[in-house]
mmCIF file of C-alpha atoms and ligand atoms in Angstrom:
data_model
loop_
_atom_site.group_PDB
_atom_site.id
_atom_site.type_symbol
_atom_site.label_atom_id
_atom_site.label_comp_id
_atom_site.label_asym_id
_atom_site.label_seq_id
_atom_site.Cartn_x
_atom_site.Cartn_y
_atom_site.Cartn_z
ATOM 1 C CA UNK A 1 -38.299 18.487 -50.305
ATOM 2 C CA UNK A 2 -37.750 19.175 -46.808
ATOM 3 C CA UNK A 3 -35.648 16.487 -44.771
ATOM 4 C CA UNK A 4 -37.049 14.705 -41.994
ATOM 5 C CA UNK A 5 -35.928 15.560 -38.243
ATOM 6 C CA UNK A 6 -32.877 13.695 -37.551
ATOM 7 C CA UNK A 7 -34.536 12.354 -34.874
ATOM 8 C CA UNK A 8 -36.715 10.366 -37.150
ATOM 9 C CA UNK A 9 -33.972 9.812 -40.117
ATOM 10 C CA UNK A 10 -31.385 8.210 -37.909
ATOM 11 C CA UNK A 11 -32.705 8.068 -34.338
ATOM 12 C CA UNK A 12 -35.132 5.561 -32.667
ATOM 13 C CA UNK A 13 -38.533 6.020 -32.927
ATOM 14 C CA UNK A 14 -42.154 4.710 -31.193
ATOM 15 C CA UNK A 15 -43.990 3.463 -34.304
ATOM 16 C CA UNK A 16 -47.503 3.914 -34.685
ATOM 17 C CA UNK A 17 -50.043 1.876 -32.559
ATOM 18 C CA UNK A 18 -53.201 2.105 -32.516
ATOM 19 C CA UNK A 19 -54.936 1.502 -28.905
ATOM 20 C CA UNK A 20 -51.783 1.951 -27.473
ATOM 21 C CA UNK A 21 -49.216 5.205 -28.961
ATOM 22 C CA UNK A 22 -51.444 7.884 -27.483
ATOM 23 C CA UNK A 23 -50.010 11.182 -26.085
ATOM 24 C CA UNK A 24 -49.405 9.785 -22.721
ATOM 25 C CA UNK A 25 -47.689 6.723 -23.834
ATOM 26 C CA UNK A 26 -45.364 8.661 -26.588
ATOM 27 C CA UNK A 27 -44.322 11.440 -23.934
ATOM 28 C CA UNK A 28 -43.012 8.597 -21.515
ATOM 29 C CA UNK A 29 -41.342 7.054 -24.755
ATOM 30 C CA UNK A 30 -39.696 10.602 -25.237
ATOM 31 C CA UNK A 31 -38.570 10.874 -21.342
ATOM 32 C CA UNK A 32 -36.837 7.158 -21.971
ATOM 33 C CA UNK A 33 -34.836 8.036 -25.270
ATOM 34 C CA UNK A 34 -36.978 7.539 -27.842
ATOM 35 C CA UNK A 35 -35.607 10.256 -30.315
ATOM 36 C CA UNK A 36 -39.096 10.462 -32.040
ATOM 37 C CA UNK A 37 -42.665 9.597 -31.885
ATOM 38 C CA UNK A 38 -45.617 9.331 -34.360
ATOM 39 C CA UNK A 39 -50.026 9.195 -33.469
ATOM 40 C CA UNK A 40 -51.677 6.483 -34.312
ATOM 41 C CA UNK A 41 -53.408 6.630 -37.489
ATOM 42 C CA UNK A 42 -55.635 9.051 -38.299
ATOM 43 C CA UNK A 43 -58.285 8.813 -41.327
ATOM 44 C CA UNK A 44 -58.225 11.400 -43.889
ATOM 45 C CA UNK A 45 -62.028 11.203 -44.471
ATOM 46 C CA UNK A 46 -62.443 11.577 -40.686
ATOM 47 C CA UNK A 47 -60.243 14.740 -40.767
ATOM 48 C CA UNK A 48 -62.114 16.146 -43.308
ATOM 49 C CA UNK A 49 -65.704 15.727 -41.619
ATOM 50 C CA UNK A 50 -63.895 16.774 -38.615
ATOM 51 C CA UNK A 51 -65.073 13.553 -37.117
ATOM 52 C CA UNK A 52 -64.498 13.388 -32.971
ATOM 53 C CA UNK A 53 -62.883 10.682 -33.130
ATOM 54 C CA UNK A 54 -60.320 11.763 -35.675
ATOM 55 C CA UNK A 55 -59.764 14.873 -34.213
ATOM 56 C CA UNK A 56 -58.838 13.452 -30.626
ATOM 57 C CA UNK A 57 -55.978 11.570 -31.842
ATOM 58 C CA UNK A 58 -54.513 14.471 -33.071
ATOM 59 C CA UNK A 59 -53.606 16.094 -29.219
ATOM 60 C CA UNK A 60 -49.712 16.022 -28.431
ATOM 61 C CA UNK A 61 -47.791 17.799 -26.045
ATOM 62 C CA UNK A 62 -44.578 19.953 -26.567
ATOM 63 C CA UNK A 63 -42.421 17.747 -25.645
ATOM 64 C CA UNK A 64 -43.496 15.011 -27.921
ATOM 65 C CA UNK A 65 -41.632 16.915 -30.907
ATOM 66 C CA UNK A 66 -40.495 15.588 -32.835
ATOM 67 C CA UNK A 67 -43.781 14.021 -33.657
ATOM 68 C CA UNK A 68 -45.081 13.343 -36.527
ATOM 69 C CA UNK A 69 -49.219 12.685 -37.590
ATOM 70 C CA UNK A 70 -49.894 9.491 -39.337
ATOM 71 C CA UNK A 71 -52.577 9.724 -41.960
ATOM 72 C CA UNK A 72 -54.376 6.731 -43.951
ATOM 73 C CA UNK A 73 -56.813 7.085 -46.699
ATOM 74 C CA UNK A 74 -57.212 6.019 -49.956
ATOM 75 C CA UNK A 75 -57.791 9.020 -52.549
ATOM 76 C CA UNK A 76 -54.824 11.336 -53.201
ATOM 77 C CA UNK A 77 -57.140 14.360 -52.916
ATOM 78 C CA UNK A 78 -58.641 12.908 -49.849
ATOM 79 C CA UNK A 79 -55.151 13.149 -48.418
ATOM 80 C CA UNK A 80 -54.116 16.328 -49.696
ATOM 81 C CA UNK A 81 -57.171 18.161 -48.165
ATOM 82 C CA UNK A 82 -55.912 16.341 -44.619
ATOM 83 C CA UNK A 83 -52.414 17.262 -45.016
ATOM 84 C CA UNK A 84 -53.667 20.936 -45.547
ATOM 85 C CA UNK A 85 -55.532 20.849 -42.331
ATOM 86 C CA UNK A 86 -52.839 18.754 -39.732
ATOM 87 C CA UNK A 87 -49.763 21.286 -41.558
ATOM 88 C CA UNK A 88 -51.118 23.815 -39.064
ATOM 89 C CA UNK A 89 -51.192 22.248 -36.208
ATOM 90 C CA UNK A 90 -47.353 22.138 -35.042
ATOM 91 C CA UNK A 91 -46.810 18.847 -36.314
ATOM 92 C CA UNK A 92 -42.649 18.096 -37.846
ATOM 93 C CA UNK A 93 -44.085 16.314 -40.092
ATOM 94 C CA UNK A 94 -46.651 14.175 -41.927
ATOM 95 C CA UNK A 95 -46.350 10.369 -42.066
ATOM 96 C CA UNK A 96 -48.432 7.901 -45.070
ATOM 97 C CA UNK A 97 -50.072 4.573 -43.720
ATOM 98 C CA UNK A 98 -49.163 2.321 -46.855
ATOM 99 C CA UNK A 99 -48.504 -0.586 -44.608
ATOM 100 C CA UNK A 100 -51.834 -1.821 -42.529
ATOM 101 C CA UNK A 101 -53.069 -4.837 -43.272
ATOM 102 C CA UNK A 102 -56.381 -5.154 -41.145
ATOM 103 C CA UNK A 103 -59.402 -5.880 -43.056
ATOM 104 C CA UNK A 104 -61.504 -2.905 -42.441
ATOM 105 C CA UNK A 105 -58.222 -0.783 -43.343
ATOM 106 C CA UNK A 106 -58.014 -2.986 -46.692
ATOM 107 C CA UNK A 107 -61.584 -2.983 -47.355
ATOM 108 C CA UNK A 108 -61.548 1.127 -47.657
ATOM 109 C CA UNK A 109 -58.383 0.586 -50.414
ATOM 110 C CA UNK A 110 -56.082 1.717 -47.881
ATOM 111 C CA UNK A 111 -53.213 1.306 -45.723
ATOM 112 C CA UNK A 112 -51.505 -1.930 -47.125
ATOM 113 C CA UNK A 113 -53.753 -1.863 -50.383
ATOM 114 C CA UNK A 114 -51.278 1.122 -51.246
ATOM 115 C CA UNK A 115 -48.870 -1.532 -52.028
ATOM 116 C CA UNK A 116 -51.336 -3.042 -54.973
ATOM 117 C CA UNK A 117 -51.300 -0.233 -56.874
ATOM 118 C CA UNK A 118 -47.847 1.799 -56.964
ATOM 119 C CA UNK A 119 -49.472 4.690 -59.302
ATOM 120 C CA UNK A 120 -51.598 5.090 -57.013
ATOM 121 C CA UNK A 121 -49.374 4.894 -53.930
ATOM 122 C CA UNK A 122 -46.782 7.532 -55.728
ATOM 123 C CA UNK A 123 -50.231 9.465 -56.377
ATOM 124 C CA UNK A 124 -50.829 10.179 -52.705
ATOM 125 C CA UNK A 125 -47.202 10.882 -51.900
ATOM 126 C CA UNK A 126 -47.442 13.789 -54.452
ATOM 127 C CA UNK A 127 -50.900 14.660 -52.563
ATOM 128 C CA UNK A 128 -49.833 14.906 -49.513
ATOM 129 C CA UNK A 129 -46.326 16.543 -49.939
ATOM 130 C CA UNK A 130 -48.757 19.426 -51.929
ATOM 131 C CA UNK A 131 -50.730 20.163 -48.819
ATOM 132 C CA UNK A 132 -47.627 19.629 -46.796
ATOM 133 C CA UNK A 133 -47.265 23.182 -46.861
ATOM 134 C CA UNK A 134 -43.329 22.516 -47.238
ATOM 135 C CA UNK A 135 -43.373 20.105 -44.049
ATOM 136 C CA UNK A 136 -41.659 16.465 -44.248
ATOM 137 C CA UNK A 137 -43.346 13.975 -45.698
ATOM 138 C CA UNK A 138 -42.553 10.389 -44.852
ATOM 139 C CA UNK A 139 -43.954 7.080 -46.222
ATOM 140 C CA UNK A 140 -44.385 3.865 -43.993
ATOM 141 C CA UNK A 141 -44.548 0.580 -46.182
ATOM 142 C CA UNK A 142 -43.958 -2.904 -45.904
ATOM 143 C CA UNK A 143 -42.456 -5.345 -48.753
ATOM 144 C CA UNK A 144 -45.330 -5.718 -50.421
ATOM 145 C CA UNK A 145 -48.578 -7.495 -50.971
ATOM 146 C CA UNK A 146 -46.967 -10.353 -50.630
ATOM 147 C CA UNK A 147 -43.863 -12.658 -51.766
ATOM 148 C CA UNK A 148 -45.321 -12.727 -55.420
ATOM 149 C CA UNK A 149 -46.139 -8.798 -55.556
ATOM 150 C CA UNK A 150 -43.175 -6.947 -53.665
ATOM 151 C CA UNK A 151 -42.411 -3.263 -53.955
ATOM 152 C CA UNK A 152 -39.859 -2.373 -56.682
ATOM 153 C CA UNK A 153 -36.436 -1.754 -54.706
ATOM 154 C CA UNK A 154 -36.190 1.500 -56.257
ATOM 155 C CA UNK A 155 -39.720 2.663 -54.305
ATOM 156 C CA UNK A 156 -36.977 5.325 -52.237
ATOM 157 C CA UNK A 157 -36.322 7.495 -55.269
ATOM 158 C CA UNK A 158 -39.592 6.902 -57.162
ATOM 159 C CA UNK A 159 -41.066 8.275 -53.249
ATOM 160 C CA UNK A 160 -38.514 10.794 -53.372
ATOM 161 C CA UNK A 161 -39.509 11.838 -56.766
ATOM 162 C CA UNK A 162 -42.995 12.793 -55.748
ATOM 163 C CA UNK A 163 -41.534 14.544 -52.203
ATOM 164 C CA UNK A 164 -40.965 12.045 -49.430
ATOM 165 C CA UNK A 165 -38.357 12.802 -47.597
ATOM 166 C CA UNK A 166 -37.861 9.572 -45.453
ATOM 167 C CA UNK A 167 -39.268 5.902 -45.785
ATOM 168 C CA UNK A 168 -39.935 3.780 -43.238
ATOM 169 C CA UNK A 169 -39.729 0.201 -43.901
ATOM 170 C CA UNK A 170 -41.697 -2.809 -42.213
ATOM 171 C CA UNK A 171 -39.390 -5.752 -43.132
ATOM 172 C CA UNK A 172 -42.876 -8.234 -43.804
ATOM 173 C CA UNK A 173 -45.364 -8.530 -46.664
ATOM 174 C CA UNK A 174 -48.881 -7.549 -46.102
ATOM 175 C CA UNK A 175 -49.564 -11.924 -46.205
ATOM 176 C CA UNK A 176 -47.215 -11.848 -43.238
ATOM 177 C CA UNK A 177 -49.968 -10.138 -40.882
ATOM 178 C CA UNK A 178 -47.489 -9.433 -37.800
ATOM 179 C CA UNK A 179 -45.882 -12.763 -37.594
ATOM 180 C CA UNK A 180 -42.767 -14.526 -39.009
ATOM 181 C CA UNK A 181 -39.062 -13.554 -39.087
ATOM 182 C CA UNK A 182 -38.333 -10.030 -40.421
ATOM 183 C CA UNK A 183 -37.325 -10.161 -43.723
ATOM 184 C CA UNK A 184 -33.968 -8.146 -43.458
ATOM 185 C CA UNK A 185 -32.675 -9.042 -46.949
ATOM 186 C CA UNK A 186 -35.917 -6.712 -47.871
ATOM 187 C CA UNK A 187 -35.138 -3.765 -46.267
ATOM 188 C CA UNK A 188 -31.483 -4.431 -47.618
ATOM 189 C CA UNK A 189 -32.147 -3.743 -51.198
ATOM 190 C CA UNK A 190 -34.544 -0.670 -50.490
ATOM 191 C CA UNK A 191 -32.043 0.648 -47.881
ATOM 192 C CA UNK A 192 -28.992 0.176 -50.973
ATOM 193 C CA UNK A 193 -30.765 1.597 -53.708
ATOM 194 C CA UNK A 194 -32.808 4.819 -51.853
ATOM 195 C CA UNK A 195 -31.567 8.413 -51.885
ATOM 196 C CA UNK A 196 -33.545 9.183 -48.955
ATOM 197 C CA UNK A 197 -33.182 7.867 -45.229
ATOM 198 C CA UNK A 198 -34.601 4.523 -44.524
ATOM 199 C CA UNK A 199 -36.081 3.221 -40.929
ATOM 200 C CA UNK A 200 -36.271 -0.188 -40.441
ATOM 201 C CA UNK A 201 -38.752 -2.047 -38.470
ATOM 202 C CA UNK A 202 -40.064 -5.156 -37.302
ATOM 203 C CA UNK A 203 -39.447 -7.746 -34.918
ATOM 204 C CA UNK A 204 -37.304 -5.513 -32.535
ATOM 205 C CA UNK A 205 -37.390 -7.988 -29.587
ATOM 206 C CA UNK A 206 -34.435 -6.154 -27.695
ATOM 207 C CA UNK A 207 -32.236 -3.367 -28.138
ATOM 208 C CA UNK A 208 -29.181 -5.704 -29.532
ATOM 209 C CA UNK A 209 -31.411 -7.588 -32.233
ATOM 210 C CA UNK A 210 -33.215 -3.939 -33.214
ATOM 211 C CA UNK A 211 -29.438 -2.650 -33.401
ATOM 212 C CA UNK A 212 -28.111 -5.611 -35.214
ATOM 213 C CA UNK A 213 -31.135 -5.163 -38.122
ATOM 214 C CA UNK A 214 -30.072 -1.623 -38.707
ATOM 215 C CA UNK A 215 -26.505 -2.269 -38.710
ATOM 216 C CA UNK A 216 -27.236 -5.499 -40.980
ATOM 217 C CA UNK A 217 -29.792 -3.401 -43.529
ATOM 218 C CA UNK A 218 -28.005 -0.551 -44.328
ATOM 219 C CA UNK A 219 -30.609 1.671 -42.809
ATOM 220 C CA UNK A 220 -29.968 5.029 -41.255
ATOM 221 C CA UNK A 221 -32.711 4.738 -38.343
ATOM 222 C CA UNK A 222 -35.130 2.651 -36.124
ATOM 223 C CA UNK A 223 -38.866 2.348 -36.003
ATOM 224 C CA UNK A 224 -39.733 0.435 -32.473
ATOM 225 C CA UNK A 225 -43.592 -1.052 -31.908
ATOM 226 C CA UNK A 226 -44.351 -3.866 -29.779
ATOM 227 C CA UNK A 227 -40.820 -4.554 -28.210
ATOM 228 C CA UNK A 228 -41.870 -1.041 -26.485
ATOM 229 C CA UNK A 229 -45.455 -1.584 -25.072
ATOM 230 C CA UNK A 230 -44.662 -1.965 -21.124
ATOM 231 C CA UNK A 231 -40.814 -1.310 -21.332
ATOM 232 C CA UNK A 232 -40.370 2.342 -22.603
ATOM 233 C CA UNK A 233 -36.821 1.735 -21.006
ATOM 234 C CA UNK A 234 -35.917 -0.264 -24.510
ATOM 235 C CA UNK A 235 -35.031 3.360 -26.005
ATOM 236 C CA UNK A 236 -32.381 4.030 -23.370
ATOM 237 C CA UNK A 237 -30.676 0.912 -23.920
ATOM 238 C CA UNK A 238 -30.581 1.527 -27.818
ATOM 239 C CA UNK A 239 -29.508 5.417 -26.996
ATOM 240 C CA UNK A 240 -26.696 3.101 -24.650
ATOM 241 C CA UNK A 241 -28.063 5.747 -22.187
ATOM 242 C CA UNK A 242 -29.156 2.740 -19.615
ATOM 243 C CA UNK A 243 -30.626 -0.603 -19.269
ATOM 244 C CA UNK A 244 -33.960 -2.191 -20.424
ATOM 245 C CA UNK A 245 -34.697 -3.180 -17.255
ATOM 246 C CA UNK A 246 -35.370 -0.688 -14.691
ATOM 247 C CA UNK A 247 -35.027 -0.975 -10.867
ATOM 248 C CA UNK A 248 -38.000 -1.730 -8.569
ATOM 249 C CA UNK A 249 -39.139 1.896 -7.981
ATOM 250 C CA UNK A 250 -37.720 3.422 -11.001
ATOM 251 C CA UNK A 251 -40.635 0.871 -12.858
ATOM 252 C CA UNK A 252 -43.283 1.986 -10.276
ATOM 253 C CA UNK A 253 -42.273 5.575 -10.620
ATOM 254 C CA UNK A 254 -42.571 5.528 -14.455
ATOM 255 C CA UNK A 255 -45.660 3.417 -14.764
ATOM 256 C CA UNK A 256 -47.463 5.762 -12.238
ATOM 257 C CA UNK A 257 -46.546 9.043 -14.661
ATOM 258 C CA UNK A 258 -47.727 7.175 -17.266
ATOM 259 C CA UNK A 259 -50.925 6.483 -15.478
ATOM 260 C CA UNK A 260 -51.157 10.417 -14.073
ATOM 261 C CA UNK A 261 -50.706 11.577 -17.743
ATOM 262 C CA UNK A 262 -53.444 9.664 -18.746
ATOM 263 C CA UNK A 263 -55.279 10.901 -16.150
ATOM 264 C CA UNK A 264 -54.860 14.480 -17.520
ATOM 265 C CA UNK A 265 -56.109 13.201 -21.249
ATOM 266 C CA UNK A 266 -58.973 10.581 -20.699
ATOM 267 C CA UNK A 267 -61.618 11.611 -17.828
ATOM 268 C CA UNK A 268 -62.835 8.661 -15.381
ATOM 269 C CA UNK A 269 -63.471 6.170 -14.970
ATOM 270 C CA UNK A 270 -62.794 5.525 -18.762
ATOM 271 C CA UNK A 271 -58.738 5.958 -18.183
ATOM 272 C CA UNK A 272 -58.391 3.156 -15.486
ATOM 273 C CA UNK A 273 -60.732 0.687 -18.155
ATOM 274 C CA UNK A 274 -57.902 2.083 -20.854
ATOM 275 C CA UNK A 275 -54.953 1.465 -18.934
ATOM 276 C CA UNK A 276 -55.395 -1.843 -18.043
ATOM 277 C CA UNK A 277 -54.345 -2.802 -21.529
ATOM 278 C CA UNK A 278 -51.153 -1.027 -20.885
ATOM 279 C CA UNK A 279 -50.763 -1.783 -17.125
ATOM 280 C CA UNK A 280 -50.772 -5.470 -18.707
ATOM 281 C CA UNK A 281 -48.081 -5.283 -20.688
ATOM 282 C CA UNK A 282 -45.885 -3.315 -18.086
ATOM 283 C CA UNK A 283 -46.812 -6.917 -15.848
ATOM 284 C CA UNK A 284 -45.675 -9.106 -18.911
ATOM 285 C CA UNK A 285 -42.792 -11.576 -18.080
ATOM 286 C CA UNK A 286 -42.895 -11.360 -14.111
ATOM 287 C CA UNK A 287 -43.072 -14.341 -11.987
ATOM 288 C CA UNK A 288 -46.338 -14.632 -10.814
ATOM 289 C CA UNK A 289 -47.917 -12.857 -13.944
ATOM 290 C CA UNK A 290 -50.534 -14.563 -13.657
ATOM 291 C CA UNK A 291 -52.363 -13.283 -10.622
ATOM 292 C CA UNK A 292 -50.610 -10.005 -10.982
ATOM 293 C CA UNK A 293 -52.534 -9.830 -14.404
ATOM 294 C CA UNK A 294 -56.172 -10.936 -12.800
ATOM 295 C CA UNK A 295 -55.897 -7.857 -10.339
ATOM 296 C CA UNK A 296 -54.149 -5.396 -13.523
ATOM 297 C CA UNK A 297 -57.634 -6.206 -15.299
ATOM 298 C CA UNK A 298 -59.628 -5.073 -12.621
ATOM 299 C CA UNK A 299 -58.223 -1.770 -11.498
ATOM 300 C CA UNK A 300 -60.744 0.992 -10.959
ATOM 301 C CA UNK A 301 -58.635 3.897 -8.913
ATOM 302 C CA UNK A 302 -55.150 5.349 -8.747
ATOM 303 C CA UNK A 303 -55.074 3.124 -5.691
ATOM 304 C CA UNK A 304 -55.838 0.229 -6.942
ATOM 305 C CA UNK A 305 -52.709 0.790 -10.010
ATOM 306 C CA UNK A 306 -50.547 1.419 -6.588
ATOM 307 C CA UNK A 307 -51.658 -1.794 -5.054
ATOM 308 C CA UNK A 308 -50.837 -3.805 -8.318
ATOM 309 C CA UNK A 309 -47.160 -2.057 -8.775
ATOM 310 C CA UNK A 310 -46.753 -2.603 -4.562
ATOM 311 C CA UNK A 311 -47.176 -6.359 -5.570
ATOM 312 C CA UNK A 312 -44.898 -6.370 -8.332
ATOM 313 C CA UNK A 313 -42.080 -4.585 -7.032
ATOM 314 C CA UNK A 314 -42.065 -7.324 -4.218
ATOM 315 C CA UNK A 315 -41.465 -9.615 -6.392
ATOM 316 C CA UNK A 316 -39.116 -7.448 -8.647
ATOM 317 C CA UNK A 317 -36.925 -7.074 -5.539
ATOM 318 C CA UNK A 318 -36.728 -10.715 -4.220
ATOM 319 C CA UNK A 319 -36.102 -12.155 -7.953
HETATM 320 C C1 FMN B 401 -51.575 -2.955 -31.802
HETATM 321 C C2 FMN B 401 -50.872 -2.435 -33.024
HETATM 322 C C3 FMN B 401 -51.347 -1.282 -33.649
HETATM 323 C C4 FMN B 401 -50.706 -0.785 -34.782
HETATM 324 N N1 FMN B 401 -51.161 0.378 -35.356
HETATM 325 C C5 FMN B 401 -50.481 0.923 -36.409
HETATM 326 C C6 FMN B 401 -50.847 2.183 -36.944
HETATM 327 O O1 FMN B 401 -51.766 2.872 -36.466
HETATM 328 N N2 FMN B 401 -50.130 2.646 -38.007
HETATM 329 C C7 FMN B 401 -49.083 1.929 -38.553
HETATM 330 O O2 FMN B 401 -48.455 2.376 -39.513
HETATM 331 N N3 FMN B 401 -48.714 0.743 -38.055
HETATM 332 C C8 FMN B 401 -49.370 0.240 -36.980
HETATM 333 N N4 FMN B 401 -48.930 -0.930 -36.435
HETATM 334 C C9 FMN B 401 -47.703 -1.573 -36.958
HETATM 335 C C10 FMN B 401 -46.452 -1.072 -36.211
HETATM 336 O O3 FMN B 401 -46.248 0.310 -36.410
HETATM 337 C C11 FMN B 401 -45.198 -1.837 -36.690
HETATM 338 O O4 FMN B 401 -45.025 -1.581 -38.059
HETATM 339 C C12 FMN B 401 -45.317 -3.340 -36.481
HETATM 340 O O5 FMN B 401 -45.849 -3.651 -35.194
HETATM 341 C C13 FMN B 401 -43.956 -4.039 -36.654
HETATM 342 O O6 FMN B 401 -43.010 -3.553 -35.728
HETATM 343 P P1 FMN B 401 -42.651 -4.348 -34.372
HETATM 344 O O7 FMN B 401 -42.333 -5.764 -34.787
HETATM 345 O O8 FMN B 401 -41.474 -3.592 -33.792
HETATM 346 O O9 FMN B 401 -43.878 -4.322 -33.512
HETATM 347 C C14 FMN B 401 -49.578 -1.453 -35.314
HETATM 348 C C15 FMN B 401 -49.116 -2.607 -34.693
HETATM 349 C C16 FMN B 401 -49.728 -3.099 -33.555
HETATM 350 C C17 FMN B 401 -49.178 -4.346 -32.900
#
């Protein structure tokens, strides 16, 4: 088994979104201190029909690594034959969607639906680590189904068994959806009983509560989602490289790069209708979010972004 990048193991890294972790979005999570990065999740059966869609999530940039390619399925062969094909693309390593719990996701027996059936599960580990072609495997799960139908606490070494080198814990069940308190004393007992490096996630409002879970769980890293949409500037604080909140034209400066770096990815006008999901989030929490948020929705130019960040840096600098 080949060890995950430290950066992964025991650093702090973007988790998975889909809709929002695209290249753009992890390379400006990489210039802020996130230590890793992983795409959003990409369908084995879409790999293997070389579907378009598939195949576009799979662009990166350099200086993205470490990054790792997320993969969800529900066959073990299915995923083998993917990890064959995405080991040869420059990847660090190869990440398992056993966590999901969206319908569609579950309907198609995968993503959380892993968590059902552990043979299974422990069948597609093996899988994938044999197309690996001797890169990293890691495996991202939650609890379990749900309160009645957790994970055994020794799912580290039965991973490890079958050639995971890192697992990445989601401290909910699947019944949880995305809501409710993590459930740290989870992640505690997988954290205490597994041989291999454990990220914790979940919840990860700020940098001191996302800090405080590690420290708390015994695990050796940090798996960041939502706390990061619109503030890439949470992985400096947890890197105690800086603070979460940036000055006025350090936050226009960033959220135009990440606007001109989806400008080199997405063609327009599709990448102004795709950043206004993000551009939203960047607006969250301001005074006047509101009306700052009816123009974010509308923008149609590089100009019209500029407008929107001229407005909130006024009020940025007179709060
Ligand atoms: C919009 C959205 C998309 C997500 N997409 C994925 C995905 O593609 N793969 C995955 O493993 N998890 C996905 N997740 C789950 C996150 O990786 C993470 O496990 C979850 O949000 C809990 O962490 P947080 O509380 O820090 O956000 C997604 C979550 C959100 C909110």
């Amino acid at each position: 088994m080949t060890p995950a990048p430290e950066g992964y193991a025991r650093g702090f890294t973007l988790a998975p979104m889909a809709g929002f972790t695209d290249s753009a979005f992890r390379t400006i999570a990489r210039r802020h201190g996130a230590t890793a990065v992983v795409t959003e999740m990409v369908s084995v059966q879409g790999l293997s029909r070389r579907n378009s869609g598939s195949c576009r999530l799979l662009a990166f940039r350099e200086e993205e690594k470490p990054i790792g390619v997320q993969l969800y399925g529900a066959e073990p062969e299915a995923f083998e034959r993917a990890a064959s094909i995405v080991s040869r693309m420059g990847f660090d390593f190869i990440d398992i969607n056993a966590g999901c719990p969206v319908r569609k996701v579950l309907a198609s027996r995968s993503g959380a639906a892993l968590l059902r059936d552990i043979p299974r599960l422990l069948d597609v580990v093996s899988a994938t680590s044999a197309g690996a072609g001797g890169l990293p495997v890691t495996l991202k799960i939650r609890l379990g189904w749900d309160p009645e139908n957790p994970v055994p606490d020794d799912i580290g070494a039965l991973a490890a068994s079958r050639g995971a080198s890192a697992l990445c814990v989601h401290g909910r069940f699947r019944s949880d959806m995305f809501d409710g308190p993590v459930r740290t004393a989870g992640i505690t007992a997988i954290a205490g009983a597994s041989p291999i490096p454990v990220v914790a996630n979940g919840d990860s409002t700020s940098p001191s509560a996302a800090l405080r879970m590690r420290d708390e769980t015994g695990a050796s890293g940090l798996l960041i989602g939502r706390g990061a949409i619109g503030r890439p500037w949470f992985f400096r604080e947890l890197a105690g490289l800086g603070s979460i909140q940036p000055a006025a034209g350090e936050f226009r400066e960033t959220v135009m790069e990440h606007l001109r770096l989806s400008m080199l990815d997405v063609p327009a006008p599709f990448v102004f209708h795709m950043f206004r999901g993000q551009l939203v989030r960047y607006l969250k929490g301001f005074k006047g979010a509101a009306s700052l948020r009816s123009l974010a929705v509308g923008v149609e130019s590089e100009s019209d972004v500029a407008g929107v960040l001229e407005e909130a840096s006024k009020i940025m600098e007179t709060a």
